[in-house]
PDB file of C-alpha atoms and ligand atoms in Angstrom:
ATOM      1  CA  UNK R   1     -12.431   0.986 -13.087  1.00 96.00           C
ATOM      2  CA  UNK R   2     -11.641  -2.377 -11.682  1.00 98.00           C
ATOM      3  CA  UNK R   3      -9.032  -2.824  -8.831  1.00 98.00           C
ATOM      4  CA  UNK R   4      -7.559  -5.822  -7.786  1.00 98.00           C
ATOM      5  CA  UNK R   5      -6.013  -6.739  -4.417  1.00 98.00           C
ATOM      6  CA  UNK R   6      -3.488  -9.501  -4.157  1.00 98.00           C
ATOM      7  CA  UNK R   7      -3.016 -11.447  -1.159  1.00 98.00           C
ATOM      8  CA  UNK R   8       0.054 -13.624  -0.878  1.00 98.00           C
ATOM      9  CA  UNK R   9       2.259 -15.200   1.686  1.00 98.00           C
ATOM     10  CA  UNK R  10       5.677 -15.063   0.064  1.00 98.00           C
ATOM     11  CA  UNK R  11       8.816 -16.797   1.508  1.00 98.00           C
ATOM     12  CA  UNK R  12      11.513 -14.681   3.317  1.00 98.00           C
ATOM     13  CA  UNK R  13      14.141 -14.451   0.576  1.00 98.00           C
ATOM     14  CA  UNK R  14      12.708 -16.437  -2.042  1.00 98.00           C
ATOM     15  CA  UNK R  15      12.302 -13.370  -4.355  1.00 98.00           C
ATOM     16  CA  UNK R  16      11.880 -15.176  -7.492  1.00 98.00           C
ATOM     17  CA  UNK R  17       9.860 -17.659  -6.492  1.00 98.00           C
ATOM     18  CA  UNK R  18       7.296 -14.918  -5.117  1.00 98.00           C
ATOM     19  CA  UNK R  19       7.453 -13.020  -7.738  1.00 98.00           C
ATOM     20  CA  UNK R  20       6.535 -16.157  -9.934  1.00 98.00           C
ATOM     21  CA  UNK R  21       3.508 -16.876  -7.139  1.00 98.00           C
ATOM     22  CA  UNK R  22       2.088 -12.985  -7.382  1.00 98.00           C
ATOM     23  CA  UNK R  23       2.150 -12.897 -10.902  1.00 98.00           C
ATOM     24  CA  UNK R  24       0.328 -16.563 -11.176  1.00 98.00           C
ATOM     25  CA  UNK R  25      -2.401 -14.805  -8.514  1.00 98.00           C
ATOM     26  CA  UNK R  26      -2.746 -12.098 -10.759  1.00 98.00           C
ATOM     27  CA  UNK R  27      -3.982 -14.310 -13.408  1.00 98.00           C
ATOM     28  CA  UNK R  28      -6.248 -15.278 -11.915  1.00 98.00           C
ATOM     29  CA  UNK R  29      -8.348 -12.271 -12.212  1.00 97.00           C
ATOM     30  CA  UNK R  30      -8.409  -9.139 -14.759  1.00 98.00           C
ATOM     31  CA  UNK R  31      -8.705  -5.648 -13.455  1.00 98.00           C
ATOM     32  CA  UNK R  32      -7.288  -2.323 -13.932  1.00 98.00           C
ATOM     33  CA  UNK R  33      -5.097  -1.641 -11.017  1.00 98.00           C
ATOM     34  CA  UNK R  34      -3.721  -4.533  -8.881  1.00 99.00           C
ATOM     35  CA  UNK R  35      -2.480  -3.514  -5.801  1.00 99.00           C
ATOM     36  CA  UNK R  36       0.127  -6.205  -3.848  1.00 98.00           C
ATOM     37  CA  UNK R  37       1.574  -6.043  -0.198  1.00 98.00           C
ATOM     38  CA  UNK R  38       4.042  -3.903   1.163  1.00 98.00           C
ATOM     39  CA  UNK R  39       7.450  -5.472   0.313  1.00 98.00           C
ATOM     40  CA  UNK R  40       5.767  -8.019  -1.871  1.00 98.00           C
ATOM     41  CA  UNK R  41       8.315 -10.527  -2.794  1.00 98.00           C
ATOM     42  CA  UNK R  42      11.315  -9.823  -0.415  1.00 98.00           C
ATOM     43  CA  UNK R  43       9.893 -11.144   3.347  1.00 98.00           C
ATOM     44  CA  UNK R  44       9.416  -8.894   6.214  1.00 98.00           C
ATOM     45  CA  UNK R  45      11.599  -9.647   9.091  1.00 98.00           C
ATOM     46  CA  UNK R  46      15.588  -8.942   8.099  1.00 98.00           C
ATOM     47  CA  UNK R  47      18.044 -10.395  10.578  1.00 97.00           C
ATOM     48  CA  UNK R  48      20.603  -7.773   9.607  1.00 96.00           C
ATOM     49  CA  UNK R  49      21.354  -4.735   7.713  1.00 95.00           C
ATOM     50  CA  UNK R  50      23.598  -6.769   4.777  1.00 96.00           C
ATOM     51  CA  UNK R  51      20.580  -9.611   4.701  1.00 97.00           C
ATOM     52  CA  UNK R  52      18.716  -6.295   3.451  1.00 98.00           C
ATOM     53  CA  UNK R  53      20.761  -4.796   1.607  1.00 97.00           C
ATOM     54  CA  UNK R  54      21.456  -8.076  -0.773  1.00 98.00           C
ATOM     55  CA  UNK R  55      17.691  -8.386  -1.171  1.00 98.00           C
ATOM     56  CA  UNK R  56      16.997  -4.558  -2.302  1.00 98.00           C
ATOM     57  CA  UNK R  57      16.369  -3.610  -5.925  1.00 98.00           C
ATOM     58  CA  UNK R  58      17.351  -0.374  -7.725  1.00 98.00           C
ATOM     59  CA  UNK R  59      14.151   1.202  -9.452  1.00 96.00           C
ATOM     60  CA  UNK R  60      15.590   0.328 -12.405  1.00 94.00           C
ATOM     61  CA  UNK R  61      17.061  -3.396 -12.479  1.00 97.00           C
ATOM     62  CA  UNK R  62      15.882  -6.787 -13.577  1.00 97.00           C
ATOM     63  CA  UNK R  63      13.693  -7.470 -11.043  1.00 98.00           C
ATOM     64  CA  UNK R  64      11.809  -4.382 -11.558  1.00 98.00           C
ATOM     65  CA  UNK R  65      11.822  -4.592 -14.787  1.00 98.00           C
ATOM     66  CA  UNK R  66       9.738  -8.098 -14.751  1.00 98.00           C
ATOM     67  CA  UNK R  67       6.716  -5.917 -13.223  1.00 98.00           C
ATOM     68  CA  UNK R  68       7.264  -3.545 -15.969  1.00 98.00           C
ATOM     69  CA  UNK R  69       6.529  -6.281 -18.709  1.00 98.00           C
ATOM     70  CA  UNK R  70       4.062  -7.313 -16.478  1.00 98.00           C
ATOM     71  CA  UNK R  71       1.807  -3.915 -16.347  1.00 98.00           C
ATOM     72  CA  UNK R  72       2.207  -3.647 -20.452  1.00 98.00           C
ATOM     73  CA  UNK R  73       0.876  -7.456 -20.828  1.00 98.00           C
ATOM     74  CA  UNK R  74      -1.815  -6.886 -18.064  1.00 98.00           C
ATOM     75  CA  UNK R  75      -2.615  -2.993 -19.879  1.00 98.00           C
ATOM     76  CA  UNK R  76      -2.784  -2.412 -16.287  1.00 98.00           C
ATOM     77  CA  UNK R  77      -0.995  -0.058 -13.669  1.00 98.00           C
ATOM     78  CA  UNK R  78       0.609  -2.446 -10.787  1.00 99.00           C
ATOM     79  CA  UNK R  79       1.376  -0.932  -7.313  1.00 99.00           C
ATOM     80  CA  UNK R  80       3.604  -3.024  -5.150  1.00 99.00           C
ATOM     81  CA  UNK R  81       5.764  -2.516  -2.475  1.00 98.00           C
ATOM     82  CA  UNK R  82       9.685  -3.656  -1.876  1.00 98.00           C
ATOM     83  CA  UNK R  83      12.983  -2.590  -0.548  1.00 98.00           C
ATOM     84  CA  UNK R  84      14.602   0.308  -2.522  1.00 98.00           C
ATOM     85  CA  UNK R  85      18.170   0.629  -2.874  1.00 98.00           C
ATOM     86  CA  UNK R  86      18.266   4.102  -3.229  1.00 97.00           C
ATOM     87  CA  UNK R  87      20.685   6.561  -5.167  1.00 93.00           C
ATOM     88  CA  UNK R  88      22.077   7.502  -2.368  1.00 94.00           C
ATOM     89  CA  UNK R  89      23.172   4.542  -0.750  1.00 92.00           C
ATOM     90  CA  UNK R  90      20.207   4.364   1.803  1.00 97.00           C
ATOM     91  CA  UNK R  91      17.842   1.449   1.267  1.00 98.00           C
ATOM     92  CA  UNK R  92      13.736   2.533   1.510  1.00 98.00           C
ATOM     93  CA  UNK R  93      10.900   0.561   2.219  1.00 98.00           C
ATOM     94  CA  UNK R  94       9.257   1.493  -1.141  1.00 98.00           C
ATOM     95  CA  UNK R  95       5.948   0.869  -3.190  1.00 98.00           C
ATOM     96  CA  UNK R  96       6.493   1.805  -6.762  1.00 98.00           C
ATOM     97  CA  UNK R  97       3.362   2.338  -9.386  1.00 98.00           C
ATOM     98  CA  UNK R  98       3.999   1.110 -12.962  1.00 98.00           C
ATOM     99  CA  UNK R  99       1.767   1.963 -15.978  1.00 98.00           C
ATOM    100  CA  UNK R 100       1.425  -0.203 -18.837  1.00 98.00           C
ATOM    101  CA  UNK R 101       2.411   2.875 -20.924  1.00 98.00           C
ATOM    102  CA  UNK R 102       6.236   2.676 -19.162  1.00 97.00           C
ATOM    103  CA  UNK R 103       5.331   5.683 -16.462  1.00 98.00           C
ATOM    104  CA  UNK R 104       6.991   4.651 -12.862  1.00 98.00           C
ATOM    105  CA  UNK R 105       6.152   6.632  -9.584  1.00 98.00           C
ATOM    106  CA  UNK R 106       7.987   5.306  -6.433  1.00 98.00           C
ATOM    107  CA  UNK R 107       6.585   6.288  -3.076  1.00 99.00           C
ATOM    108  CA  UNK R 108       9.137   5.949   0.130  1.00 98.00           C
ATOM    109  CA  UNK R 109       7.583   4.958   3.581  1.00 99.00           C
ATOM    110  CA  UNK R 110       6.694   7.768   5.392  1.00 98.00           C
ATOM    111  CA  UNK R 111       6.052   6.464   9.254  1.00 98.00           C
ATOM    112  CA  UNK R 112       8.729   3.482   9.771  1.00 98.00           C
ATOM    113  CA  UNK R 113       7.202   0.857  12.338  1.00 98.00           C
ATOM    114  CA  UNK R 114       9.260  -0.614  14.922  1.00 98.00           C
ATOM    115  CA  UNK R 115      12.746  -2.741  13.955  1.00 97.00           C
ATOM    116  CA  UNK R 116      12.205  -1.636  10.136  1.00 98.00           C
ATOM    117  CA  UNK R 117      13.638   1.248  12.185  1.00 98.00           C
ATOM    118  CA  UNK R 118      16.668  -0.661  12.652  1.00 97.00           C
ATOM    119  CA  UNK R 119      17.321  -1.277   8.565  1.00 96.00           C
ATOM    120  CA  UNK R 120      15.603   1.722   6.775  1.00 98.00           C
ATOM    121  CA  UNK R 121      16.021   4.964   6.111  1.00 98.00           C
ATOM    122  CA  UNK R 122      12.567   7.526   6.455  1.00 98.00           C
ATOM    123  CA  UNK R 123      11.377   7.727   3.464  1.00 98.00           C
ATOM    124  CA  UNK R 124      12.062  11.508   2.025  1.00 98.00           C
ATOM    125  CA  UNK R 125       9.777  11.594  -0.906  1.00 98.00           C
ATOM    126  CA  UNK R 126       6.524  12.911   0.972  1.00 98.00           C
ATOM    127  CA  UNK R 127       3.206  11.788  -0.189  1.00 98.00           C
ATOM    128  CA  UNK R 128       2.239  10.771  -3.852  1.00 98.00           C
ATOM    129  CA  UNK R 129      -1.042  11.294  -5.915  1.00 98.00           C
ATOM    130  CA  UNK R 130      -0.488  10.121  -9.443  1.00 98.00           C
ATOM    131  CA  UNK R 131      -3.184  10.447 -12.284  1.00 98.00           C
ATOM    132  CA  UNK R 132      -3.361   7.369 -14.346  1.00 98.00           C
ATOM    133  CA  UNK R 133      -6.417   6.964 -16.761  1.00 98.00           C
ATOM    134  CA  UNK R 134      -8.672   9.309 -15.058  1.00 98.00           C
ATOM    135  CA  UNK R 135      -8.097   7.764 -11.477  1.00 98.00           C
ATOM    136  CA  UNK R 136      -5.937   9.703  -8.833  1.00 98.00           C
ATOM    137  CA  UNK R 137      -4.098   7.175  -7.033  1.00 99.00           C
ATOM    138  CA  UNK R 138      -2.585   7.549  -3.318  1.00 99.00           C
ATOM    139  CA  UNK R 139       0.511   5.913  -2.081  1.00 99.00           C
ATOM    140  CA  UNK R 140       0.485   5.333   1.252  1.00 99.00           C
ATOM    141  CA  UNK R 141       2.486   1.700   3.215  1.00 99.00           C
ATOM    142  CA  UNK R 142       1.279  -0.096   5.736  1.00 98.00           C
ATOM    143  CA  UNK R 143       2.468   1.959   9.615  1.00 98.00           C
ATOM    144  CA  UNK R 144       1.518   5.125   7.794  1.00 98.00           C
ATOM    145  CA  UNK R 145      -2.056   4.535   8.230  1.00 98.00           C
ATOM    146  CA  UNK R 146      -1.766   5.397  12.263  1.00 98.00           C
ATOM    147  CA  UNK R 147      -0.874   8.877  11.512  1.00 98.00           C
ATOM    148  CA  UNK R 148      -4.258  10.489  10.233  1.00 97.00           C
ATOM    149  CA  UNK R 149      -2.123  12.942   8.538  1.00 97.00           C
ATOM    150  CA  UNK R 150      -1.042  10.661   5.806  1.00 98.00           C
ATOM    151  CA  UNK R 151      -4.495   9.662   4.752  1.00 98.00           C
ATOM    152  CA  UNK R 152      -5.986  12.963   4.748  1.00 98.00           C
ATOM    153  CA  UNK R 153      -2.755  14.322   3.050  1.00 98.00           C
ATOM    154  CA  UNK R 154      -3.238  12.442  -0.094  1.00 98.00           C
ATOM    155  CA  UNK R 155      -7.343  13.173   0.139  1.00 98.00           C
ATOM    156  CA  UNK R 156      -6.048  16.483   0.405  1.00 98.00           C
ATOM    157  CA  UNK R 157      -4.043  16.159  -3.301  1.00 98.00           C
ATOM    158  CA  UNK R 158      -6.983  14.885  -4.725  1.00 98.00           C
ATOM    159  CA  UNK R 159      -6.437  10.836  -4.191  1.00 98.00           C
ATOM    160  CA  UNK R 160      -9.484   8.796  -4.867  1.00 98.00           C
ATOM    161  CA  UNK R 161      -7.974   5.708  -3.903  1.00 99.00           C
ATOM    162  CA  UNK R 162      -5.336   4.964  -1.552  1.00 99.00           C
ATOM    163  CA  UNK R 163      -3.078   1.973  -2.571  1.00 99.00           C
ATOM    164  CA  UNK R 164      -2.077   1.229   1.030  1.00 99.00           C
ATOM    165  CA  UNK R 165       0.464  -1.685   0.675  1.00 99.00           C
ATOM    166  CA  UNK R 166       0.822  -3.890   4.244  1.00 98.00           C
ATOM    167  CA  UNK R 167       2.425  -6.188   6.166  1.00 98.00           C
ATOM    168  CA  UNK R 168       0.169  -5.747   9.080  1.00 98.00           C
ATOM    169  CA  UNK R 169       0.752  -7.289  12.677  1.00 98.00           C
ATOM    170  CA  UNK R 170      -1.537  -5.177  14.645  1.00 96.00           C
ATOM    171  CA  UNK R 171      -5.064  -5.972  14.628  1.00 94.00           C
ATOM    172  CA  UNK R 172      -6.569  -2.573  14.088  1.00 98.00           C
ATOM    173  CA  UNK R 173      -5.984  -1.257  10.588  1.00 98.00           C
ATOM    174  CA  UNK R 174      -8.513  -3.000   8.764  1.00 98.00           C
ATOM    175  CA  UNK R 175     -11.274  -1.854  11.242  1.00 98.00           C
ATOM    176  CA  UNK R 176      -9.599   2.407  11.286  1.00 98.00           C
ATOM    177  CA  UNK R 177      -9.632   2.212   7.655  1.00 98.00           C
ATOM    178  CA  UNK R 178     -13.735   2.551   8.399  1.00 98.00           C
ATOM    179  CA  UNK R 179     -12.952   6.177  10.013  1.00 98.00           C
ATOM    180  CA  UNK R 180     -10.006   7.246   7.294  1.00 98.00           C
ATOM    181  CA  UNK R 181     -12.369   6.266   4.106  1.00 98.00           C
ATOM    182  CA  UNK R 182     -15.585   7.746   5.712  1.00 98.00           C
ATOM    183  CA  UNK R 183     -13.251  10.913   7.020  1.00 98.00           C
ATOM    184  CA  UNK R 184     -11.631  11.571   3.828  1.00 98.00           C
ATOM    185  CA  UNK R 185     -14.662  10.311   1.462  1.00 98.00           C
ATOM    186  CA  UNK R 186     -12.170   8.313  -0.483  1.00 98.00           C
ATOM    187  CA  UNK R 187     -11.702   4.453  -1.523  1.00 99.00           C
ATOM    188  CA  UNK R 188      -8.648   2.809   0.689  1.00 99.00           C
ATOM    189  CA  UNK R 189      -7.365  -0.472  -0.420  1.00 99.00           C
ATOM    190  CA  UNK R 190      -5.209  -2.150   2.210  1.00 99.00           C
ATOM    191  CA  UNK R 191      -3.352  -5.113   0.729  1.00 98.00           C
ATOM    192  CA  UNK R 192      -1.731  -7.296   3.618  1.00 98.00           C
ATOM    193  CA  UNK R 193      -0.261 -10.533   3.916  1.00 98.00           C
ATOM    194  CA  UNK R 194      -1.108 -13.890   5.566  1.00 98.00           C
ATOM    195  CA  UNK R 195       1.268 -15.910   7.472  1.00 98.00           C
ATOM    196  CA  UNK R 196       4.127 -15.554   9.880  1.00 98.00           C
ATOM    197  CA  UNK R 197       7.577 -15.036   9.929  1.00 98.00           C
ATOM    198  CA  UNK R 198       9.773 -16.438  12.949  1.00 98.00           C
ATOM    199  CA  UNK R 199      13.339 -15.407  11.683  1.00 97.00           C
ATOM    200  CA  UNK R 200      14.853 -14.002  15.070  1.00 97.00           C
ATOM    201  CA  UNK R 201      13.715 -14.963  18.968  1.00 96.00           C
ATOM    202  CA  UNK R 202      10.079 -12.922  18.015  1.00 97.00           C
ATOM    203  CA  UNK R 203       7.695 -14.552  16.070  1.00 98.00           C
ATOM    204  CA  UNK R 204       5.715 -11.921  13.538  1.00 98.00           C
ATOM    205  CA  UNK R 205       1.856 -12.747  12.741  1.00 98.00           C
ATOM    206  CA  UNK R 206       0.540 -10.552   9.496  1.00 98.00           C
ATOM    207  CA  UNK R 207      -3.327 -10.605  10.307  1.00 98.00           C
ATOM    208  CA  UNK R 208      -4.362 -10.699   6.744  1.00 98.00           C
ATOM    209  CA  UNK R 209      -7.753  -9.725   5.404  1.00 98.00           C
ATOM    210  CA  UNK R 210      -6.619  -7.001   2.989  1.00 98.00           C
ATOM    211  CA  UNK R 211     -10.169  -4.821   2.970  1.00 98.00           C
ATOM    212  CA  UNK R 212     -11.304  -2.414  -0.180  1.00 98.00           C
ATOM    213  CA  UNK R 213     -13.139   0.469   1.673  1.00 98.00           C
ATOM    214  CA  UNK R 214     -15.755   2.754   0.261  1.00 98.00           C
ATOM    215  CA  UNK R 215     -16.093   6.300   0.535  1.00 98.00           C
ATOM    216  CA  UNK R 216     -19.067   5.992   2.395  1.00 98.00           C
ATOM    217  CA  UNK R 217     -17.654   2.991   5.126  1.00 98.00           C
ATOM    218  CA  UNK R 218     -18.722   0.039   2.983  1.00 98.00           C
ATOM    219  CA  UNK R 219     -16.672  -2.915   2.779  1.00 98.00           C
ATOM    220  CA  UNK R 220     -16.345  -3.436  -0.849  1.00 98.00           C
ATOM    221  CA  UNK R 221     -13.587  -6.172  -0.026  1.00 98.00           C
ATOM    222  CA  UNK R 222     -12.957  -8.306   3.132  1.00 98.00           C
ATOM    223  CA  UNK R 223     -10.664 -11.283   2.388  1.00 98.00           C
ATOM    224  CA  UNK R 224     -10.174 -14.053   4.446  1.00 98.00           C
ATOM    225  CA  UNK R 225      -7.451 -14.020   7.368  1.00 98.00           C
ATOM    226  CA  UNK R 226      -5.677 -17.063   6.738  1.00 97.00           C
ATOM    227  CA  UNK R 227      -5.924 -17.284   2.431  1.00 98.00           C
ATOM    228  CA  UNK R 228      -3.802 -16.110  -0.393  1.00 98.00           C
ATOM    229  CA  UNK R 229      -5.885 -15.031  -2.940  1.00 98.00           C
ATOM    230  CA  UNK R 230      -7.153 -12.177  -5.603  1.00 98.00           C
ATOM    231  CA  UNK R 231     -10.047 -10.225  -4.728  1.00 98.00           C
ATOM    232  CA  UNK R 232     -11.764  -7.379  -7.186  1.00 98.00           C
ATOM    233  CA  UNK R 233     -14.257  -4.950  -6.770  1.00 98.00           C
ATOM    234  CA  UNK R 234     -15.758  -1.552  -8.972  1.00 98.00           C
ATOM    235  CA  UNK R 235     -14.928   1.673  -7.893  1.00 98.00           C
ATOM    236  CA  UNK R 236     -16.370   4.825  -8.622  1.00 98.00           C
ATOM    237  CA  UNK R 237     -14.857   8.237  -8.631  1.00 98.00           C
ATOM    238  CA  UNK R 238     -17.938  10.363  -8.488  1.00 98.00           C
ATOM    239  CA  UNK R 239     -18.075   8.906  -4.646  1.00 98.00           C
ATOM    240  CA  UNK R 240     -14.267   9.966  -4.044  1.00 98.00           C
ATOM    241  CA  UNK R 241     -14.727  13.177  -5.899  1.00 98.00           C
ATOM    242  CA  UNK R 242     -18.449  14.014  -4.209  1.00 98.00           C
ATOM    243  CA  UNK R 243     -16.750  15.664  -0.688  1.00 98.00           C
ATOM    244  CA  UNK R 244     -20.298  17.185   0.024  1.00 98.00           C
ATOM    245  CA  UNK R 245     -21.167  14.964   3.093  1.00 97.00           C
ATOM    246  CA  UNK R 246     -24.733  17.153   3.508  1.00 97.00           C
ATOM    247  CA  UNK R 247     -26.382  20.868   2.084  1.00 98.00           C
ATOM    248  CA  UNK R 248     -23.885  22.042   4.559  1.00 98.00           C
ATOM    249  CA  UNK R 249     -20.980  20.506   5.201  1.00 98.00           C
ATOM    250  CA  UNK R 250     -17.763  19.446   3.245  1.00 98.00           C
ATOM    251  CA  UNK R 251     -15.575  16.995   4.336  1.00 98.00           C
ATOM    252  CA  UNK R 252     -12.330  19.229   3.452  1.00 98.00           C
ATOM    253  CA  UNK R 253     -13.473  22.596   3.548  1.00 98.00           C
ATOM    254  CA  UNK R 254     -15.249  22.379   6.540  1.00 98.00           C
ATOM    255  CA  UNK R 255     -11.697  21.652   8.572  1.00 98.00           C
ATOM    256  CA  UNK R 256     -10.872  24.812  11.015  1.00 98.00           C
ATOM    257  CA  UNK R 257      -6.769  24.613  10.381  1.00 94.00           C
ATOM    258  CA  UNK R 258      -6.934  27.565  12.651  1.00 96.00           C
ATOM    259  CA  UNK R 259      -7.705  25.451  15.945  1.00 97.00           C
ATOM    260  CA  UNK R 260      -6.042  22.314  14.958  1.00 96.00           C
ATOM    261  CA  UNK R 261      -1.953  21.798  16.541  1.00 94.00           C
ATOM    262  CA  UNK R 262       0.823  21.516  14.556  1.00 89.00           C
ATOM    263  CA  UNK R 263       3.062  20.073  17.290  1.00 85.00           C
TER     264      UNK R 263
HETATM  265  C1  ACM M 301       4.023  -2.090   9.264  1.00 67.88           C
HETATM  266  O1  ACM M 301       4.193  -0.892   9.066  1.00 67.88           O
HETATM  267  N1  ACM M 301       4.538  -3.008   8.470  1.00 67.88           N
HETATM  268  C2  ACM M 301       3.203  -2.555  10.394  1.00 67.88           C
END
C-alpha cells in the first residue's frame, strides 16, 4: 500500500487555484492514499468570521465534489482537510476521506489551536478509524497531536495509519510524532505546509517538512522545510498490527487504566 503526502503552499483565498496546484502535485506521483494539509486549499489565517464563512464548503457541493472525481480517476482514497460548513450552521475545521468507490468519512477537529478558536466550532464527531482496502485509516488534524489522547485513541480503534493533516507553526510535531508512532506502534503521516501567511499584525510561519513515521520510529518520509512537493513511501500493516513490543509486553494491553487520571 502506497501513501502519498502532498506538500503545498496554497494562497489565502485562492481556492481554485489551489485546488488546481494540489491536484497538478498529485500527478506527479501514483499511490494509494494521498494525504494533503489541514485546510488544503482555503489559507490558514481568517481575518473574520464572514471571510470564513464565504470560504467554507458543505460536504456535499462543487468543490467537494472535484476531489470526488478526483479519488475515482486516481482509484485512490484522498484525505484532505478544509473548512466545513456544517448542517447546523457552525463551520468545522474538517478533513474529509473520499474513496474512489464514492464512500466519504468527514472527521471534525478535535483540539482547536489558538485564534481558530476565534472562528470554529469544536469539532463534535470524536475520533475516526475507517477501513478502506484492508488499511485502517486514522483521522486526526494538525493541534490534536499535543493531546496524547488523540493518537492513542485511534491506535486504540485499530488505526494503522494516522492521516494527520497540518498547518503547523510550532516546531515540535514532526520530532513528538517519534514518541506517538513508537508509543502506539502505528504509521503517522503528518502533512504540513510551507510558507507564511501575514494577513493581520502577526505574521504565521508553517515549518513544513511533512514526515511519514514508522511504527518502529523510522522516518520513512522527511520533506524539505521550505519545498512544495509529493513524497511516497510503502507501508506495511503487519508492523501497525504487530503491538507485541517484546515476549512480554504489549503496547496496548500492557496500559494500567487503573492508575492513569481522568481529570
Ligand atoms: C494547528 O493546529 N494548526 C497548529
Amino acid at each position: 500500500m502506497k501513501v502519498a503526502m502532498v506538500q503545498n503552499n496554497p494562497v489565502f483565498g485562492e481556492k481554485n487555484e489551489n485546488i488546481k496546484e494540489l491536484f497538478k502535485l498529485m500527478e506527479r506521483g501514483s499511490a494509494d492514499i494521498y494525504i494533503l494539509q489541514e485546510l488544503a486549499y482555503t489559507g490558514y489565517q481568517f481575518r473574520s468570521k464572514s471571510e470564513l464563512q464565504e470560504l467554507s464548503d458543505t460536504a456535499d457541493n462543487e468543490t467537494i465534489l472535484k476531489f470526488k472525481e478526483k479519488a475515482v480517476q486516481k482509484n485512490s482514497c484522498i484525505i484532505f482537510g478544509f473548512s466545513e460548513m456544517g448542517g447546523d450552521g457552525k463551520i468545522y475545521n474538517s478533513s474529509m476521506l473520499v474513496t474512489p468507490e464514492g464512500k466519504t468519512v468527514i472527521y471534525r477537529k478535535t483540539h482547536l489551536f489558538y485564534k481558530e478558536n476565534l472562528f470554529f466550532t469544536p469539532g463534535n464527531s470524536g475520533f475516526i478509524v475507517h477501513e478502506w482496502r484492508g488499511i485502517k485509516i486514522g483521522l486526526a488534524i494538525c493541534f490534536d497531536w499535543f493531546f496524547s489522547e488523540s493518537f492513542r485513541t485511534l491506535a486504540l480503534m485499530g488505526a494503522d495509519i494516522i492521516a494527520h493533516c497540518s498547518n503547523l507553526v510550532m516546531p515540535y510535531c514532526q520530532t513528538a510524532d517519534y514518541a506517538r508512532a513508537i508509543e502506539n506502534r502505528i504509521y503517522i503521516a503528518t502533512v504540513n505546509r510551507i510558507g507564511a501567511e501575514e494577513r493581520t499584525d502577526e505574521k504565521l510561519t508553517f515549518t513544513g517538512q511533512s514526515v511519514l513515521v514508522s511504527p518502529k520510529g523510522d522516518y520513512l518520509i522527511k520533506a524539505p522545510v521550505d519545498e512544495t512537493g509529493i513524497f511516497i513511501h510503502e507501508i506495511d500493516t503487519t508492523l501497525s498490527r504487530n503491538k507485541q513490543l517484546n515476549e512480554f509486553n504489549h503496547v496496548l494491553n500492557d496500559r494500567r487504566d487503573l492508575f492513569y487520571k481522568k481529570g
